[in-house]
Amino acid sequence: VLEGFPHPADASDSASDPHTRQQEEDMDRRHVLYKVETAADVQRKLNQNRDLSLRQISDFLEMKVAADMEEFLLPPKTLLRYAMLLDIVTPSCRRSVCFTKGYGRYVEGTGSVLQSCTDTQVESVFKGLEEQAEEEKLQQLLKLKLRYFTPREVANLMGFPQTFTFPQQISTRQRYRALGNSLNVVVVARLLQLLKNATEDEKRLYSDSINITWSRQLQCGERCKHLDK
């Protein structure tokens, strides 16, 4: 698990001091940059993207022509209403938000969206966006060509083999729901492998890790379940 999720090499010792951390968080909340991200949010994502031990998102994308991806583009209504809540990643990123069963239906906290047009800087689109008229705002956002990850891409990110497929009659939304209720195959396989060869103390540690992973996934599912109601 530590191999897959290493601690940043440049982590500051002050992060372990609750008083210092609280001061930093209070300061960050007062310094919101573009979108609803603070300086700390941006820095955290930059640190994650600099971790060369992690593969780039481009390694998990489907090689389809642009026309085949049109159905996954975010509709204008979603862009105008939820643009400030989107977690946007590019093919060169090494991070994304956890994908839940609400992906494709809800926006906040259900998974990242992909910026297909990397010639446009996200910062240039979002700075001053709220002051623009609705039509101008939409034209700015459309420059990014934001789209949802396809179910196959989500499966790739979660470690499912290429031999894994859905029956043809299963809809895109149903595929998102099924994948959002699953776990990362690579992480679980590694935990089970460690558990098999572990001492009794280590087995308790790895079992706790598996339970935490499953618990977090259930929490994401329960949140979407609550929104369904």
mmCIF file of C-alpha atoms in Angstrom:
data_model
loop_
_atom_site.group_PDB
_atom_site.id
_atom_site.type_symbol
_atom_site.label_atom_id
_atom_site.label_comp_id
_atom_site.label_asym_id
_atom_site.label_seq_id
_atom_site.Cartn_x
_atom_site.Cartn_y
_atom_site.Cartn_z
ATOM 1 C CA VAL A 1 0.000 0.000 0.000
ATOM 2 C CA LEU A 2 2.845 2.379 0.865
ATOM 3 C CA GLU A 3 4.404 1.613 -2.517
ATOM 4 C CA GLY A 4 1.206 2.709 -4.233
ATOM 5 C CA PHE A 5 0.566 5.720 -2.004
ATOM 6 C CA PRO A 6 3.968 7.138 -0.943
ATOM 7 C CA HIS A 7 4.220 10.167 1.341
ATOM 8 C CA PRO A 8 5.359 13.339 -0.505
ATOM 9 C CA ALA A 9 9.094 13.764 -0.131
ATOM 10 C CA ASP A 10 8.755 17.473 0.569
ATOM 11 C CA ALA A 11 6.145 17.134 3.335
ATOM 12 C CA SER A 12 6.735 19.680 6.077
ATOM 13 C CA ASP A 13 7.165 18.657 9.716
ATOM 14 C CA SER A 14 4.767 21.435 10.650
ATOM 15 C CA ALA A 15 1.931 19.424 9.097
ATOM 16 C CA SER A 16 1.874 17.217 12.186
ATOM 17 C CA ASP A 17 1.317 20.203 14.503
ATOM 18 C CA PRO A 18 -2.490 20.608 14.922
ATOM 19 C CA HIS A 19 -2.162 24.284 15.922
ATOM 20 C CA THR A 20 0.002 25.121 12.897
ATOM 21 C CA ARG A 21 -2.221 23.119 10.570
ATOM 22 C CA GLN A 22 -5.332 24.941 11.820
ATOM 23 C CA GLN A 23 -3.670 28.326 11.222
ATOM 24 C CA GLU A 24 -2.758 27.296 7.675
ATOM 25 C CA GLU A 25 -6.277 26.059 6.959
ATOM 26 C CA ASP A 26 -7.810 29.289 8.265
ATOM 27 C CA MET A 27 -5.460 31.278 6.045
ATOM 28 C CA ASP A 28 -6.201 29.099 2.994
ATOM 29 C CA ARG A 29 -9.938 29.562 3.393
ATOM 30 C CA ARG A 30 -9.456 33.310 3.052
ATOM 31 C CA HIS A 31 -7.396 32.981 -0.126
ATOM 32 C CA VAL A 32 -9.597 31.242 -2.654
ATOM 33 C CA LEU A 33 -8.089 31.202 -6.127
ATOM 34 C CA TYR A 34 -9.996 30.498 -9.356
ATOM 35 C CA LYS A 35 -12.958 28.109 -9.051
ATOM 36 C CA VAL A 36 -13.442 27.259 -5.352
ATOM 37 C CA GLU A 37 -9.900 26.026 -4.826
ATOM 38 C CA THR A 38 -7.550 27.446 -2.214
ATOM 39 C CA ALA A 39 -3.807 27.799 -2.577
ATOM 40 C CA ALA A 40 -3.429 24.645 -0.451
ATOM 41 C CA ASP A 41 -5.749 22.686 -2.784
ATOM 42 C CA VAL A 42 -3.738 23.719 -5.823
ATOM 43 C CA GLN A 43 -0.421 22.907 -4.149
ATOM 44 C CA ARG A 44 -1.656 19.486 -3.033
ATOM 45 C CA LYS A 45 -2.685 18.621 -6.574
ATOM 46 C CA LEU A 46 0.631 19.873 -7.949
ATOM 47 C CA ASN A 47 2.507 17.655 -5.492
ATOM 48 C CA GLN A 48 0.434 14.649 -6.539
ATOM 49 C CA ASN A 49 1.077 15.342 -10.218
ATOM 50 C CA ARG A 50 4.840 15.547 -9.574
ATOM 51 C CA ASP A 51 4.952 12.035 -8.142
ATOM 52 C CA LEU A 52 6.721 10.187 -10.971
ATOM 53 C CA SER A 53 6.012 6.809 -9.362
ATOM 54 C CA LEU A 54 2.395 7.235 -10.524
ATOM 55 C CA ARG A 55 1.305 6.774 -14.124
ATOM 56 C CA GLN A 56 -0.268 9.562 -16.125
ATOM 57 C CA ILE A 57 -3.985 9.527 -16.871
ATOM 58 C CA SER A 58 -3.174 9.319 -20.575
ATOM 59 C CA ASP A 59 -2.128 5.685 -19.994
ATOM 60 C CA PHE A 60 -5.718 4.818 -19.056
ATOM 61 C CA LEU A 61 -7.611 6.645 -21.815
ATOM 62 C CA GLU A 62 -9.392 5.069 -24.742
ATOM 63 C CA MET A 63 -8.017 5.807 -28.175
ATOM 64 C CA LYS A 64 -11.203 7.063 -29.825
ATOM 65 C CA VAL A 65 -11.781 9.790 -32.384
ATOM 66 C CA ALA A 66 -13.353 13.031 -31.144
ATOM 67 C CA ALA A 67 -16.737 12.194 -32.664
ATOM 68 C CA ASP A 68 -17.004 9.058 -30.527
ATOM 69 C CA MET A 69 -16.498 11.114 -27.380
ATOM 70 C CA GLU A 70 -19.254 13.657 -28.015
ATOM 71 C CA GLU A 71 -21.765 11.765 -25.852
ATOM 72 C CA PHE A 72 -19.410 12.178 -22.878
ATOM 73 C CA LEU A 73 -19.018 15.956 -23.183
ATOM 74 C CA LEU A 74 -20.520 17.904 -20.301
ATOM 75 C CA PRO A 75 -23.775 19.557 -21.457
ATOM 76 C CA PRO A 76 -24.058 23.373 -21.371
ATOM 77 C CA LYS A 77 -26.518 23.271 -18.462
ATOM 78 C CA THR A 78 -24.054 21.320 -16.311
ATOM 79 C CA LEU A 79 -21.169 23.612 -17.251
ATOM 80 C CA LEU A 80 -23.067 26.761 -16.336
ATOM 81 C CA ARG A 81 -24.475 25.422 -13.098
ATOM 82 C CA TYR A 82 -21.590 23.380 -11.697
ATOM 83 C CA ALA A 83 -18.390 24.654 -13.328
ATOM 84 C CA MET A 84 -17.006 25.936 -10.029
ATOM 85 C CA LEU A 85 -17.368 22.504 -8.408
ATOM 86 C CA LEU A 86 -15.675 20.433 -11.104
ATOM 87 C CA ASP A 87 -12.425 18.606 -10.416
ATOM 88 C CA ILE A 88 -10.645 19.014 -13.747
ATOM 89 C CA VAL A 89 -7.710 16.860 -14.814
ATOM 90 C CA THR A 90 -5.663 16.638 -18.018
ATOM 91 C CA PRO A 91 -4.113 13.573 -19.688
ATOM 92 C CA SER A 92 -0.740 14.479 -18.165
ATOM 93 C CA CYS A 93 -2.092 14.471 -14.577
ATOM 94 C CA ARG A 94 -1.251 11.680 -12.148
ATOM 95 C CA ARG A 95 -4.291 12.115 -9.876
ATOM 96 C CA SER A 96 -8.074 12.115 -9.952
ATOM 97 C CA VAL A 97 -11.009 12.162 -7.554
ATOM 98 C CA CYS A 98 -12.487 8.813 -6.476
ATOM 99 C CA PHE A 99 -15.236 7.687 -8.873
ATOM 100 C CA THR A 100 -18.563 6.859 -7.227
ATOM 101 C CA LYS A 101 -21.833 5.391 -8.477
ATOM 102 C CA GLY A 102 -23.205 8.910 -8.934
ATOM 103 C CA TYR A 103 -20.671 9.733 -11.663
ATOM 104 C CA GLY A 104 -22.278 11.173 -14.761
ATOM 105 C CA ARG A 105 -25.386 12.106 -12.799
ATOM 106 C CA TYR A 106 -24.050 14.257 -9.968
ATOM 107 C CA VAL A 107 -21.023 16.544 -10.081
ATOM 108 C CA GLU A 108 -19.484 17.334 -6.718
ATOM 109 C CA GLY A 109 -17.319 14.575 -5.263
ATOM 110 C CA THR A 110 -18.365 11.843 -7.709
ATOM 111 C CA GLY A 111 -15.262 11.847 -9.920
ATOM 112 C CA SER A 112 -13.003 14.029 -12.050
ATOM 113 C CA VAL A 113 -13.731 15.302 -15.558
ATOM 114 C CA LEU A 114 -11.168 15.352 -18.341
ATOM 115 C CA GLN A 115 -9.993 18.498 -20.119
ATOM 116 C CA SER A 116 -9.814 17.349 -23.752
ATOM 117 C CA CYS A 117 -8.440 20.615 -25.151
ATOM 118 C CA THR A 118 -5.117 21.197 -23.396
ATOM 119 C CA ASP A 119 -4.219 24.246 -25.499
ATOM 120 C CA THR A 120 -6.399 26.380 -23.206
ATOM 121 C CA GLN A 121 -5.295 27.112 -19.639
ATOM 122 C CA VAL A 122 -7.899 26.380 -16.965
ATOM 123 C CA GLU A 123 -6.855 29.461 -15.008
ATOM 124 C CA SER A 124 -7.505 31.758 -17.945
ATOM 125 C CA VAL A 125 -11.016 30.366 -18.361
ATOM 126 C CA PHE A 126 -12.095 30.592 -14.720
ATOM 127 C CA LYS A 127 -10.586 33.904 -13.669
ATOM 128 C CA GLY A 128 -13.331 36.499 -13.856
ATOM 129 C CA LEU A 129 -15.826 33.915 -15.105
ATOM 130 C CA GLU A 130 -18.510 34.815 -12.574
ATOM 131 C CA GLU A 131 -18.599 38.438 -13.795
ATOM 132 C CA GLN A 132 -19.392 37.430 -17.379
ATOM 133 C CA ALA A 133 -22.788 37.112 -18.996
ATOM 134 C CA GLU A 134 -24.171 33.582 -19.294
ATOM 135 C CA GLU A 135 -23.450 33.199 -23.012
ATOM 136 C CA GLU A 136 -19.892 34.500 -22.650
ATOM 137 C CA LYS A 137 -19.366 32.215 -19.673
ATOM 138 C CA LEU A 138 -20.524 29.203 -21.652
ATOM 139 C CA GLN A 139 -18.248 30.029 -24.590
ATOM 140 C CA GLN A 140 -15.282 30.249 -22.212
ATOM 141 C CA LEU A 141 -16.057 26.898 -20.606
ATOM 142 C CA LEU A 142 -16.608 25.183 -23.951
ATOM 143 C CA LYS A 143 -12.995 25.980 -24.871
ATOM 144 C CA LEU A 144 -11.832 23.314 -22.420
ATOM 145 C CA LYS A 145 -13.928 20.557 -24.032
ATOM 146 C CA LEU A 146 -14.622 18.970 -20.670
ATOM 147 C CA ARG A 147 -15.909 15.412 -20.762
ATOM 148 C CA TYR A 148 -16.685 12.542 -18.432
ATOM 149 C CA PHE A 149 -14.345 9.579 -18.375
ATOM 150 C CA THR A 150 -15.883 6.654 -20.239
ATOM 151 C CA PRO A 151 -16.857 3.538 -18.234
ATOM 152 C CA ARG A 152 -13.930 1.708 -19.833
ATOM 153 C CA GLU A 153 -11.537 4.448 -18.689
ATOM 154 C CA VAL A 154 -12.933 4.350 -15.150
ATOM 155 C CA ALA A 155 -12.441 0.573 -15.181
ATOM 156 C CA ASN A 156 -8.855 1.084 -16.376
ATOM 157 C CA LEU A 157 -8.150 3.543 -13.562
ATOM 158 C CA MET A 158 -9.546 1.053 -11.052
ATOM 159 C CA GLY A 159 -7.275 -1.725 -12.267
ATOM 160 C CA PHE A 160 -9.767 -3.886 -14.144
ATOM 161 C CA PRO A 161 -8.106 -5.983 -16.889
ATOM 162 C CA GLN A 162 -8.820 -5.359 -20.566
ATOM 163 C CA THR A 163 -10.686 -8.665 -20.652
ATOM 164 C CA PHE A 164 -13.326 -7.163 -18.353
ATOM 165 C CA THR A 165 -16.391 -6.030 -20.286
ATOM 166 C CA PHE A 166 -20.038 -5.165 -19.658
ATOM 167 C CA PRO A 167 -22.925 -6.876 -21.486
ATOM 168 C CA GLN A 168 -23.977 -4.801 -24.476
ATOM 169 C CA GLN A 169 -27.434 -4.063 -23.033
ATOM 170 C CA ILE A 170 -26.051 -2.377 -19.892
ATOM 171 C CA SER A 171 -26.433 1.406 -20.165
ATOM 172 C CA THR A 172 -23.647 3.906 -19.526
ATOM 173 C CA ARG A 173 -25.264 5.083 -16.288
ATOM 174 C CA GLN A 174 -25.594 1.505 -15.046
ATOM 175 C CA ARG A 175 -21.915 0.916 -15.801
ATOM 176 C CA TYR A 176 -20.938 3.989 -13.798
ATOM 177 C CA ARG A 177 -23.072 2.757 -10.886
ATOM 178 C CA ALA A 178 -21.491 -0.695 -10.944
ATOM 179 C CA LEU A 179 -17.943 0.654 -11.114
ATOM 180 C CA GLY A 180 -18.647 3.204 -8.389
ATOM 181 C CA ASN A 181 -19.732 0.384 -6.058
ATOM 182 C CA SER A 182 -16.534 -1.595 -6.675
ATOM 183 C CA LEU A 183 -12.983 -1.335 -5.330
ATOM 184 C CA ASN A 184 -9.609 -0.804 -6.984
ATOM 185 C CA VAL A 185 -8.592 -4.273 -8.138
ATOM 186 C CA VAL A 186 -4.842 -3.638 -7.861
ATOM 187 C CA VAL A 187 -5.040 -2.299 -4.302
ATOM 188 C CA VAL A 188 -7.251 -5.145 -3.046
ATOM 189 C CA ALA A 189 -5.102 -7.780 -4.792
ATOM 190 C CA ARG A 190 -1.977 -6.356 -3.164
ATOM 191 C CA LEU A 191 -3.603 -6.268 0.273
ATOM 192 C CA LEU A 192 -4.751 -9.881 -0.075
ATOM 193 C CA GLN A 193 -1.282 -10.932 -1.193
ATOM 194 C CA LEU A 194 0.275 -9.259 1.833
ATOM 195 C CA LEU A 195 -2.388 -10.762 4.079
ATOM 196 C CA LYS A 196 -1.629 -14.265 2.826
ATOM 197 C CA ASN A 197 2.069 -14.038 3.757
ATOM 198 C CA ALA A 198 1.737 -11.896 6.871
ATOM 199 C CA THR A 199 2.257 -12.531 10.554
ATOM 200 C CA GLU A 200 -0.744 -12.354 12.885
ATOM 201 C CA ASP A 201 -0.006 -8.723 13.807
ATOM 202 C CA GLU A 202 0.430 -7.791 10.153
ATOM 203 C CA LYS A 203 -2.793 -9.581 9.259
ATOM 204 C CA ARG A 204 -4.705 -7.387 11.680
ATOM 205 C CA LEU A 205 -3.089 -4.295 10.136
ATOM 206 C CA TYR A 206 -3.905 -5.310 6.551
ATOM 207 C CA SER A 207 -7.447 -6.355 7.514
ATOM 208 C CA ASP A 208 -7.976 -2.891 8.969
ATOM 209 C CA SER A 209 -6.695 -1.379 5.699
ATOM 210 C CA ILE A 210 -9.170 -3.430 3.672
ATOM 211 C CA ASN A 211 -12.017 -2.466 6.021
ATOM 212 C CA ILE A 212 -11.083 1.230 5.766
ATOM 213 C CA THR A 213 -10.978 1.035 1.956
ATOM 214 C CA TRP A 214 -14.394 -0.633 1.860
ATOM 215 C CA SER A 215 -15.830 1.753 4.457
ATOM 216 C CA ARG A 216 -14.782 4.818 2.446
ATOM 217 C CA GLN A 217 -16.362 3.366 -0.677
ATOM 218 C CA LEU A 218 -19.588 2.705 1.219
ATOM 219 C CA GLN A 219 -19.623 6.287 2.498
ATOM 220 C CA CYS A 220 -19.386 7.581 -1.084
ATOM 221 C CA GLY A 221 -22.229 5.268 -2.060
ATOM 222 C CA GLU A 222 -24.403 6.321 0.852
ATOM 223 C CA ARG A 223 -23.890 9.972 -0.045
ATOM 224 C CA CYS A 224 -25.144 9.369 -3.578
ATOM 225 C CA LYS A 225 -27.976 7.232 -2.196
ATOM 226 C CA HIS A 226 -29.031 10.153 -0.014
ATOM 227 C CA LEU A 227 -28.956 12.470 -3.044
ATOM 228 C CA ASP A 228 -31.131 10.000 -4.970
ATOM 229 C CA LYS A 229 -33.810 10.482 -2.346
#
